[in-house]
Tab-separated table of C-alpha atoms and ligand atoms in Angstrom:
chain	number	residue	atom	x	y	z
A	1	MET	CA	160.576	96.206	64.432
A	2	PRO	CA	157.213	94.739	66.106
A	3	SER	CA	157.781	92.250	69.036
A	4	ALA	CA	157.228	88.606	68.189
A	5	PRO	CA	153.765	87.180	68.853
A	6	THR	CA	153.385	84.696	71.794
A	7	PRO	CA	153.794	81.108	70.969
A	8	PHE	CA	150.783	78.802	71.340
A	9	PRO	CA	151.169	76.873	74.591
A	10	GLU	CA	150.250	73.622	72.944
A	11	PRO	CA	151.136	72.525	69.462
A	12	VAL	CA	148.589	73.713	66.837
A	13	TYR	CA	148.447	71.249	63.984
A	14	VAL	CA	146.653	71.700	60.508
A	15	ALA	CA	143.818	69.364	61.744
A	16	ARG	CA	142.311	68.398	64.862
A	17	PRO	CA	139.701	65.711	64.934
A	18	LEU	CA	136.059	66.802	65.508
A	19	LEU	CA	135.279	65.046	68.941
A	20	PRO	CA	131.789	64.814	69.967
A	21	PRO	CA	130.725	65.021	73.495
A	22	LEU	CA	132.066	61.748	74.946
A	23	GLU	CA	128.509	60.833	76.433
A	24	GLU	CA	127.172	60.738	72.877
A	25	PHE	CA	129.796	58.459	71.796
A	26	VAL	CA	129.300	56.353	74.846
A	27	ARG	CA	125.463	55.997	74.344
A	28	GLU	CA	126.231	54.738	70.792
A	29	LEU	CA	128.713	52.275	72.214
A	30	GLY	CA	126.024	51.246	74.806
A	31	ASP	CA	123.965	49.921	71.791
A	32	ILE	CA	126.814	47.965	70.414
A	33	TRP	CA	127.389	46.419	73.664
A	34	SER	CA	123.745	45.414	74.142
A	35	ALA	CA	123.634	43.839	70.621
A	36	ALA	CA	127.024	42.269	70.885
A	37	TRP	CA	127.499	42.903	67.303
A	38	LEU	CA	130.870	44.555	66.387
A	39	THR	CA	131.298	44.523	62.578
A	40	ASN	CA	129.817	42.868	59.401
A	41	ASN	CA	126.945	45.252	58.373
A	42	GLY	CA	125.465	45.600	62.027
A	43	ALA	CA	122.991	48.284	62.935
A	44	LYS	CA	125.211	51.332	63.376
A	45	HIS	CA	126.709	50.539	59.845
A	46	VAL	CA	123.111	50.409	58.390
A	47	ALA	CA	122.153	53.542	60.183
A	48	LEU	CA	125.230	55.490	59.126
A	49	GLU	CA	125.007	54.444	55.550
A	50	GLN	CA	121.386	55.728	55.419
A	51	ALA	CA	122.223	58.897	57.299
A	52	LEU	CA	125.129	59.830	55.058
A	53	SER	CA	123.251	58.983	51.914
A	54	ASP	CA	120.539	61.363	52.994
A	55	HIS	CA	122.939	63.928	54.203
A	56	LEU	CA	125.168	63.795	50.946
A	57	ARG	CA	122.074	63.315	48.525
A	58	ALA	CA	124.036	60.206	47.483
A	59	PRO	CA	121.494	57.384	47.059
A	60	HIS	CA	124.230	54.653	46.301
A	61	LEU	CA	126.861	54.775	49.071
A	62	SER	CA	128.878	52.069	50.551
A	63	LEU	CA	130.898	52.473	53.690
A	64	PHE	CA	134.637	51.229	54.103
A	65	ASN	CA	137.170	50.808	56.626
A	66	ASN	CA	139.318	53.506	54.981
A	67	GLY	CA	139.478	55.529	51.653
A	68	THR	CA	142.343	53.793	50.225
A	69	ILE	CA	140.801	50.384	50.408
A	70	ALA	CA	137.696	51.921	48.927
A	71	LEU	CA	139.548	53.412	45.998
A	72	ILE	CA	141.267	50.053	45.549
A	73	VAL	CA	137.867	48.272	45.302
A	74	ALA	CA	136.547	51.029	42.936
A	75	CYS	CA	139.332	50.161	40.368
A	76	ARG	CA	138.303	46.522	40.779
A	77	ALA	CA	134.612	47.039	40.474
A	78	LEU	CA	135.204	48.988	37.171
A	79	ARG	CA	137.645	46.343	35.911
A	80	LEU	CA	140.277	48.907	35.382
A	81	ALA	CA	143.670	47.726	33.749
A	82	GLY	CA	146.671	49.009	31.796
A	83	GLU	CA	146.967	52.595	32.267
A	84	VAL	CA	144.952	55.422	34.272
A	85	ILE	CA	145.591	59.158	33.758
A	86	THR	CA	145.751	60.996	37.168
A	87	THR	CA	147.386	63.987	38.975
A	88	PRO	CA	150.655	63.984	40.571
A	89	PHE	CA	149.460	66.730	42.997
A	90	THR	CA	147.760	64.424	45.658
A	91	PHE	CA	148.443	62.323	48.759
A	92	PRO	CA	150.501	59.064	47.897
A	93	ALA	CA	147.102	56.999	48.143
A	94	THR	CA	145.894	58.184	44.712
A	95	PRO	CA	148.685	56.654	42.591
A	96	HIS	CA	149.303	53.850	44.989
A	97	VAL	CA	145.637	52.429	44.457
A	98	LEU	CA	146.431	52.112	40.812
A	99	SER	CA	149.945	50.201	41.506
A	100	TRP	CA	147.837	47.913	43.896
A	101	ASN	CA	145.577	46.947	40.821
A	102	ASN	CA	148.598	46.543	38.620
A	103	ILE	CA	147.736	49.643	36.674
A	104	THR	CA	150.348	52.160	35.598
A	105	PRO	CA	149.454	55.545	36.702
A	106	VAL	CA	150.132	58.279	33.886
A	107	PHE	CA	150.579	61.679	35.340
A	108	ALA	CA	148.935	64.736	33.605
A	109	ASP	CA	149.908	68.216	34.528
A	110	ILE	CA	147.564	70.321	36.601
A	111	ASP	CA	145.718	73.541	36.124
A	112	PRO	CA	147.979	76.363	37.811
A	113	VAL	CA	144.913	78.093	39.418
A	114	SER	CA	142.459	75.169	40.479
A	115	MET	CA	145.471	72.789	41.014
A	116	THR	CA	143.150	70.164	39.629
A	117	ILE	CA	144.157	67.748	36.603
A	118	ASP	CA	144.172	69.856	33.450
A	119	PRO	CA	141.756	68.447	30.898
A	120	ALA	CA	143.904	69.766	28.050
A	121	LYS	CA	146.805	67.681	29.274
A	122	ILE	CA	144.708	64.603	29.443
A	123	GLU	CA	144.002	63.804	25.895
A	124	PRO	CA	147.662	63.568	24.542
A	125	LEU	CA	148.396	60.848	27.239
A	126	ILE	CA	145.508	58.570	25.973
A	127	THR	CA	146.844	55.267	24.491
A	128	ALA	CA	145.098	52.022	23.476
A	129	ARG	CA	145.942	50.881	27.131
A	130	THR	CA	144.046	53.728	28.982
A	131	THR	CA	141.087	52.625	30.729
A	132	ALA	CA	140.275	55.729	33.038
A	133	ILE	CA	140.840	59.113	34.325
A	134	LEU	CA	141.379	59.354	38.095
A	135	GLY	CA	140.933	63.039	39.123
A	136	VAL	CA	141.430	64.310	42.444
A	137	HIS	CA	139.018	67.224	43.930
A	138	VAL	CA	142.226	68.553	45.819
A	139	TYR	CA	141.329	70.480	48.922
A	140	GLY	CA	137.631	70.095	47.912
A	141	ILE	CA	138.152	72.307	44.619
A	142	PRO	CA	136.158	70.355	42.080
A	143	CYS	CA	137.865	68.920	38.930
A	144	GLN	CA	136.792	70.239	35.673
A	145	VAL	CA	134.026	67.503	35.568
A	146	ASP	CA	132.213	68.496	32.391
A	147	ALA	CA	135.613	68.560	30.249
A	148	ILE	CA	136.682	65.395	31.750
A	149	ARG	CA	133.333	63.687	31.076
A	150	THR	CA	133.542	64.751	27.552
A	151	ILE	CA	136.832	63.285	27.017
A	152	ALA	CA	135.802	60.171	28.910
A	153	ASP	CA	132.797	59.738	26.679
A	154	TYR	CA	134.625	60.394	23.475
A	155	TYR	CA	137.342	57.562	24.246
A	156	GLY	CA	135.073	55.276	26.182
A	157	LEU	CA	136.962	55.813	29.415
A	158	ARG	CA	135.592	55.389	33.063
A	159	VAL	CA	135.943	58.494	35.467
A	160	ILE	CA	136.940	57.911	39.082
A	161	TYR	CA	136.989	60.906	41.589
A	162	ASP	CA	139.253	60.843	44.792
A	163	GLY	CA	136.977	63.190	46.793
A	164	ALA	CA	138.955	62.542	50.062
A	165	HIS	CA	138.730	66.292	50.591
A	166	ALA	CA	135.283	66.897	49.262
A	167	PHE	CA	132.810	65.860	51.989
A	168	GLY	CA	129.695	67.927	51.463
A	169	THR	CA	131.311	69.831	48.308
A	170	GLU	CA	128.698	71.050	45.988
A	171	LEU	CA	129.024	72.338	42.281
A	172	ASP	CA	126.170	74.415	41.065
A	173	GLY	CA	124.094	73.154	43.789
A	174	GLN	CA	124.729	69.475	42.853
A	175	PRO	CA	126.531	67.047	45.190
A	176	ILE	CA	130.075	66.447	44.090
A	177	THR	CA	129.464	62.843	44.075
A	178	ALA	CA	126.953	63.177	41.265
A	179	PHE	CA	129.961	63.409	38.760
A	180	GLY	CA	132.133	60.598	37.552
A	181	ASP	CA	131.250	56.658	37.672
A	182	VAL	CA	132.528	56.441	41.208
A	183	THR	CA	133.702	58.962	43.922
A	184	MET	CA	135.612	58.280	47.052
A	185	LEU	CA	135.381	59.928	50.337
A	186	SER	CA	137.737	59.597	53.108
A	187	PHE	CA	136.602	59.662	56.751
A	188	HIS	CA	140.061	59.909	58.283
A	189	ALA	CA	140.295	61.406	61.720
A	190	THR	CA	141.672	64.581	60.218
A	191	LYS	CA	138.614	65.105	57.949
A	192	LEU	CA	135.798	67.310	58.698
A	193	PHE	CA	133.540	64.228	58.834
A	194	HIS	CA	135.395	61.321	60.299
A	195	THR	CA	135.038	57.836	61.677
A	196	ALA	CA	138.507	57.846	63.113
A	197	GLU	CA	139.504	55.662	59.919
A	198	GLY	CA	137.000	55.105	57.331
A	199	GLY	CA	135.636	55.973	53.843
A	200	ALA	CA	133.053	55.486	51.237
A	201	LEU	CA	132.287	54.905	47.578
A	202	VAL	CA	129.481	56.795	45.875
A	203	VAL	CA	128.139	55.345	42.715
A	204	ARG	CA	125.284	56.067	40.292
A	205	ASP	CA	123.308	53.018	40.374
A	206	ALA	CA	122.367	50.137	42.679
A	207	ARG	CA	123.885	47.393	40.500
A	208	LEU	CA	127.305	48.800	40.964
A	209	LYS	CA	126.772	49.314	44.764
A	210	HIS	CA	125.823	45.737	44.882
A	211	GLN	CA	129.048	44.663	43.103
A	212	ILE	CA	131.020	47.110	45.543
A	213	ASP	CA	129.338	45.536	48.629
A	214	LEU	CA	130.249	42.065	47.506
A	215	LEU	CA	133.957	43.006	46.963
A	216	LYS	CA	134.465	44.587	50.275
A	217	ASN	CA	133.192	41.485	51.908
A	218	PHE	CA	135.627	38.831	50.250
A	219	GLY	CA	133.190	38.438	47.531
A	220	ILE	CA	130.749	36.388	49.795
A	221	ARG	CA	127.346	36.185	48.425
A	222	ASN	CA	125.832	33.839	51.040
A	223	GLU	CA	126.958	31.061	53.306
A	224	GLU	CA	127.524	28.777	50.480
A	225	GLU	CA	128.554	31.140	47.548
A	226	VAL	CA	131.679	33.303	47.080
A	227	VAL	CA	131.331	34.945	43.715
A	228	LEU	CA	134.222	37.453	43.268
A	229	PRO	CA	138.010	37.678	44.574
A	230	GLY	CA	136.983	40.259	47.189
A	231	ILE	CA	138.808	42.056	49.908
A	232	ASN	CA	137.963	42.943	53.706
A	233	GLY	CA	136.949	46.720	53.311
A	234	LYS	CA	134.305	46.562	56.008
A	235	MET	CA	133.718	49.575	58.485
A	236	THR	CA	133.307	48.328	62.069
A	237	GLU	CA	130.212	49.113	64.287
A	238	LEU	CA	132.696	51.366	66.499
A	239	GLN	CA	133.850	53.262	63.341
A	240	ALA	CA	130.160	53.911	62.486
A	241	ALA	CA	129.077	54.740	66.115
A	242	MET	CA	131.796	57.523	65.928
A	243	GLY	CA	130.465	58.580	62.490
A	244	LEU	CA	126.865	58.783	63.859
A	245	ALA	CA	127.944	60.944	66.772
A	246	VAL	CA	130.375	63.101	64.591
A	247	LEU	CA	127.538	63.789	61.925
A	248	ARG	CA	125.297	65.545	64.483
A	249	HIS	CA	127.917	68.208	64.911
A	250	ILE	CA	129.408	68.791	61.452
A	251	ASP	CA	127.314	71.813	60.609
A	252	THR	CA	128.414	73.668	63.665
A	253	GLU	CA	132.052	72.647	62.748
A	254	ARG	CA	131.550	73.776	59.115
A	255	ASP	CA	130.359	77.156	60.265
A	256	ALA	CA	133.360	77.638	62.616
A	257	ARG	CA	135.627	76.625	59.942
A	258	ALA	CA	133.888	79.154	57.475
A	259	SER	CA	134.534	82.115	59.958
A	260	ILE	CA	138.289	80.986	60.275
A	261	ALA	CA	138.788	81.099	56.636
A	262	LYS	CA	136.921	84.360	56.166
A	263	LEU	CA	139.370	85.721	58.730
A	264	TYR	CA	142.398	84.201	56.884
A	265	ARG	CA	141.074	85.674	53.665
A	266	GLU	CA	140.668	88.955	54.961
A	267	ARG	CA	144.286	89.239	56.506
A	268	LEU	CA	146.563	87.263	54.776
A	269	PRO	CA	146.585	88.534	51.275
A	270	ALA	CA	147.923	91.801	52.718
A	271	ILE	CA	151.149	90.151	53.284
A	272	ASN	CA	153.371	90.449	50.280
A	273	GLY	CA	153.731	87.366	48.153
A	274	ILE	CA	150.937	85.214	49.858
A	275	THR	CA	147.736	84.438	48.020
A	276	CYS	CA	144.996	82.196	49.267
A	277	ALA	CA	143.692	79.085	47.399
A	278	ASP	CA	140.092	79.702	46.655
A	279	THR	CA	136.913	77.918	45.619
A	280	PRO	CA	135.160	79.253	42.693
A	281	ALA	CA	131.679	80.886	43.433
A	282	SER	CA	129.837	78.000	41.984
A	283	VAL	CA	131.332	75.639	44.737
A	284	ARG	CA	130.038	74.959	48.159
A	285	ASN	CA	133.479	74.725	49.931
A	286	SER	CA	134.323	71.565	52.067
A	287	TYR	CA	136.328	73.393	54.438
A	288	GLN	CA	138.673	70.636	54.637
A	289	TYR	CA	141.835	72.577	54.310
A	290	PHE	CA	142.881	76.063	54.083
A	291	VAL	CA	145.835	76.474	51.678
A	292	ILE	CA	147.918	79.545	50.959
A	293	ARG	CA	150.404	79.974	47.997
A	294	VAL	CA	153.787	81.662	48.678
A	295	GLN	CA	155.245	83.365	45.604
A	296	GLU	CA	159.012	83.171	45.772
A	297	GLY	CA	160.268	86.484	44.524
A	298	ARG	CA	157.266	88.390	45.751
A	299	ALA	CA	157.623	87.338	49.413
A	300	ARG	CA	160.392	88.181	51.730
A	301	LYS	CA	160.711	84.481	52.606
A	302	GLY	CA	159.987	81.262	50.579
A	303	ARG	CA	157.489	78.472	51.489
A	304	ASP	CA	159.969	76.236	53.225
A	305	GLN	CA	161.163	78.839	55.562
A	306	LEU	CA	157.680	79.971	56.479
A	307	HIS	CA	156.935	76.255	57.228
A	308	ASP	CA	159.988	76.102	59.526
A	309	GLU	CA	159.851	79.528	61.181
A	310	MET	CA	156.023	78.808	62.124
A	311	LYS	CA	157.226	76.215	64.444
A	312	ARG	CA	158.831	78.780	66.685
A	313	PHE	CA	155.160	79.696	67.637
A	314	ASN	CA	154.196	76.202	68.070
A	315	ILE	CA	152.293	76.160	64.752
A	316	PHE	CA	152.827	73.017	62.597
A	317	THR	CA	151.887	73.745	58.870
A	318	ARG	CA	151.991	71.137	56.295
A	319	LYS	CA	153.307	71.330	52.650
A	320	TYR	CA	150.215	69.373	51.213
A	321	PHE	CA	151.202	68.158	48.654
A	322	TYR	CA	155.060	68.256	48.415
A	323	PRO	CA	156.845	66.302	47.151
A	324	LEU	CA	154.814	65.419	44.130
A	325	CYS	CA	153.777	61.771	43.709
A	326	SER	CA	155.750	61.754	40.307
A	327	THR	CA	159.055	62.226	42.060
A	328	TYR	CA	158.552	59.096	44.470
A	329	SER	CA	161.285	56.503	43.445
A	330	CYS	CA	158.521	54.097	42.620
A	331	TYR	CA	157.135	56.392	39.912
A	332	SER	CA	159.966	58.811	38.869
A	333	GLU	CA	161.179	56.591	35.988
A	334	LEU	CA	157.858	56.650	34.200
A	335	PRO	CA	157.893	58.695	30.999
A	336	SER	CA	154.850	60.777	32.277
A	337	ALA	CA	156.860	61.647	35.513
A	338	ALA	CA	159.519	63.628	33.748
A	339	PRO	CA	159.596	67.062	35.601
A	340	MET	CA	159.500	69.023	32.146
A	341	ARG	CA	156.166	67.436	31.380
A	342	LEU	CA	154.486	68.638	34.725
A	343	PRO	CA	155.748	72.311	35.156
A	344	ASN	CA	152.717	73.644	36.790
A	345	ALA	CA	152.461	70.838	39.388
A	346	HIS	CA	156.225	71.286	40.241
A	347	ARG	CA	155.449	75.189	40.613
A	348	VAL	CA	152.343	74.649	42.604
A	349	ALA	CA	154.017	72.018	44.944
A	350	ALA	CA	156.739	74.507	45.915
A	351	GLN	CA	154.325	77.257	46.748
A	352	VAL	CA	151.475	75.588	48.791
A	353	LEU	CA	151.228	75.483	52.538
A	354	ALA	CA	148.192	74.203	54.664
A	355	LEU	CA	147.259	76.282	57.702
A	356	PRO	CA	145.513	74.953	60.770
A	357	ILE	CA	141.830	75.159	60.268
A	358	PHE	CA	139.332	73.488	62.870
A	359	GLY	CA	136.503	74.659	64.680
A	360	ALA	CA	138.339	74.561	68.246
A	361	LEU	CA	141.018	77.074	66.707
A	362	GLY	CA	138.431	79.901	67.100
A	363	GLN	CA	138.644	83.375	65.749
A	364	ASP	CA	141.288	84.309	68.271
A	365	GLY	CA	143.461	81.243	67.339
A	366	ALA	CA	143.208	82.134	63.546
A	367	ASP	CA	144.160	85.582	64.301
A	368	ARG	CA	147.226	84.496	66.141
A	369	VAL	CA	148.154	82.243	63.300
A	370	CYS	CA	147.953	85.337	60.982
A	371	ASP	CA	149.989	87.304	63.526
A	372	ALA	CA	152.723	84.574	63.350
A	373	ILE	CA	152.778	84.528	59.525
A	374	ASP	CA	152.902	88.341	59.422
A	375	PHE	CA	155.732	88.385	61.676
A	376	VAL	CA	157.667	85.671	59.932
A	377	MET	CA	157.078	87.262	56.483
A	378	GLY	CA	157.879	90.836	57.634
A	379	SER	CA	161.020	90.013	59.620
A	380	ALA	CA	164.462	89.747	58.146
B	401	T4K	N1	143.271	60.723	48.695
B	401	T4K	C1	143.597	61.961	49.004
B	401	T4K	C2	143.759	62.927	48.056
B	401	T4K	C3	143.993	61.893	50.626
B	401	T4K	O1	144.344	63.280	51.091
B	401	T4K	C4	143.848	61.012	51.282
B	401	T4K	C5	144.271	61.079	52.655
B	401	T4K	C6	143.479	59.686	50.776
B	401	T4K	C7	143.330	59.581	49.464
B	401	T4K	C8	143.433	58.411	51.687
B	401	T4K	O2	142.279	58.430	52.339
B	401	T4K	P1	142.213	57.469	53.719
B	401	T4K	O3	142.920	55.992	53.337
B	401	T4K	O4	143.390	57.996	54.662
B	401	T4K	O5	140.889	57.309	54.277
B	401	T4K	C9	146.698	62.813	56.685
B	401	T4K	C10	145.768	61.617	56.636
B	401	T4K	O6	146.003	60.507	57.470
B	401	T4K	C11	145.062	61.259	55.519
B	401	T4K	O7	144.006	60.693	55.491
B	401	T4K	C12	144.969	62.438	54.527
B	401	T4K	N2	144.580	62.105	53.220
B	401	T4K	C13	146.311	63.273	54.361
B	401	T4K	C14	146.062	64.481	53.456
B	401	T4K	O8	146.424	63.646	55.803
B	401	T4K	P2	149.349	62.703	57.212
B	401	T4K	O9	150.337	61.628	56.933
B	401	T4K	O10	149.693	64.177	56.936
B	401	T4K	O11	148.643	62.535	58.726
B	401	T4K	P3	149.401	62.861	60.095
B	401	T4K	O12	149.309	61.933	61.095
B	401	T4K	O13	150.572	63.908	59.884
B	401	T4K	O14	148.339	63.932	60.603
B	401	T4K	C15	148.001	65.286	60.115
B	401	T4K	C16	147.849	66.367	61.110
B	401	T4K	O15	146.840	66.045	62.035
B	401	T4K	C17	149.049	66.254	62.343
B	401	T4K	O16	149.889	67.158	62.100
B	401	T4K	C18	148.478	66.181	63.608
B	401	T4K	C19	146.946	66.209	63.305
B	401	T4K	N3	146.205	64.980	63.879
B	401	T4K	C20	146.420	63.687	63.327
B	401	T4K	C21	145.753	62.656	63.934
B	401	T4K	C22	145.788	61.330	63.087
B	401	T4K	C23	145.516	65.160	65.041
B	401	T4K	O17	145.459	66.213	65.653
B	401	T4K	N4	144.972	63.934	65.531
B	401	T4K	C24	144.858	62.762	64.948
B	401	T4K	O18	144.171	61.754	65.464
B	401	T4K	O19	147.859	62.096	56.390
């Protein structure tokens, strides 16, 4: 039997924030100190909103303090109510934003390959109370946007996309934010592009952006008029400064992640029972996550065992997204949450494992992750 690979000296997580050179961040902070302006649409906020609009080819983009608040505001701006059809295979924030708007999430099963909401499962769930479809571009893999649009148009529904993982994703050369009425992006520290905490909404017209900008600032139109029951969703100048510094480095980070993903794809399918979640050829990958699927029965060990045994090598993989949102106690009593209605989601959630993917891991680090997986899956 081959000897066990050497553990990493420090813990290796699935994500590690892209930290720009400290002096670049300090330079940005210097401007903030000079201006004595810390939040409420300051110069850094204005500069980042413009820079991201250009970078993402998203003319109507509105910054937020985090992606979850952004999504809550998106539901408000579109005046959603009643029921919204969504996926159970996602981070808790997705159904929770519906609950925060007094909307009932209705779970539809996912496509077993793309792992995004299955359009064929949406239509039977539409009722007189349905107001929208909330899809998630999970791991940056786009939803079936054309099929979803066709259903939405036929039934007069709105379409929102949770694009928390889809920064820079493109579909057939078009930015992913071009699809749907609203797309949310997350700029959390663990994301390819980040502002420590942060997010954005991208919409299709200036009128809706104006409405969203009001909603994220308490509904204040001017010193004497409050026109909507808004919330505080504002991004601070410190967050925006981080974003401006990070944005200068994300192309290099993307390239480094692309090399790691290539290496994983070359090595891992050789291990029995492991397949790599892949983005279709028509898609520009966000390189936000690298996810494998462990097929019980074909592999010598199951997903959970692999996850646990990797810790021995100081590698901390994550079961994104297990457990399914439909199994949380706050949702499990919903008729749409019954496991028999969501067979693909249950199967996929039991198979997925997110591996470390961040530039600083390097080719050598990625090789060592593969060695560890190989060893765990090959050993008794
Ligand atoms: N929709 C979807 C589909 C999402 O995935 C998310 C967030 C949202 C909506 C909501 O967007 P935001 O409101 O967050 O903008 C992490 C992130 O906190 C969360 O933003 C993200 N999705 C989710 C997939 O991952 P946790 O609970 O797994 O975080 P945590 O603290 O365990 O961090 C993950 C790994 O990253 C750790 O193993 C260590 C490493 N890490 C983390 C932080 C914070 C670092 O190395 N440095 C750090 O600063 O949720």
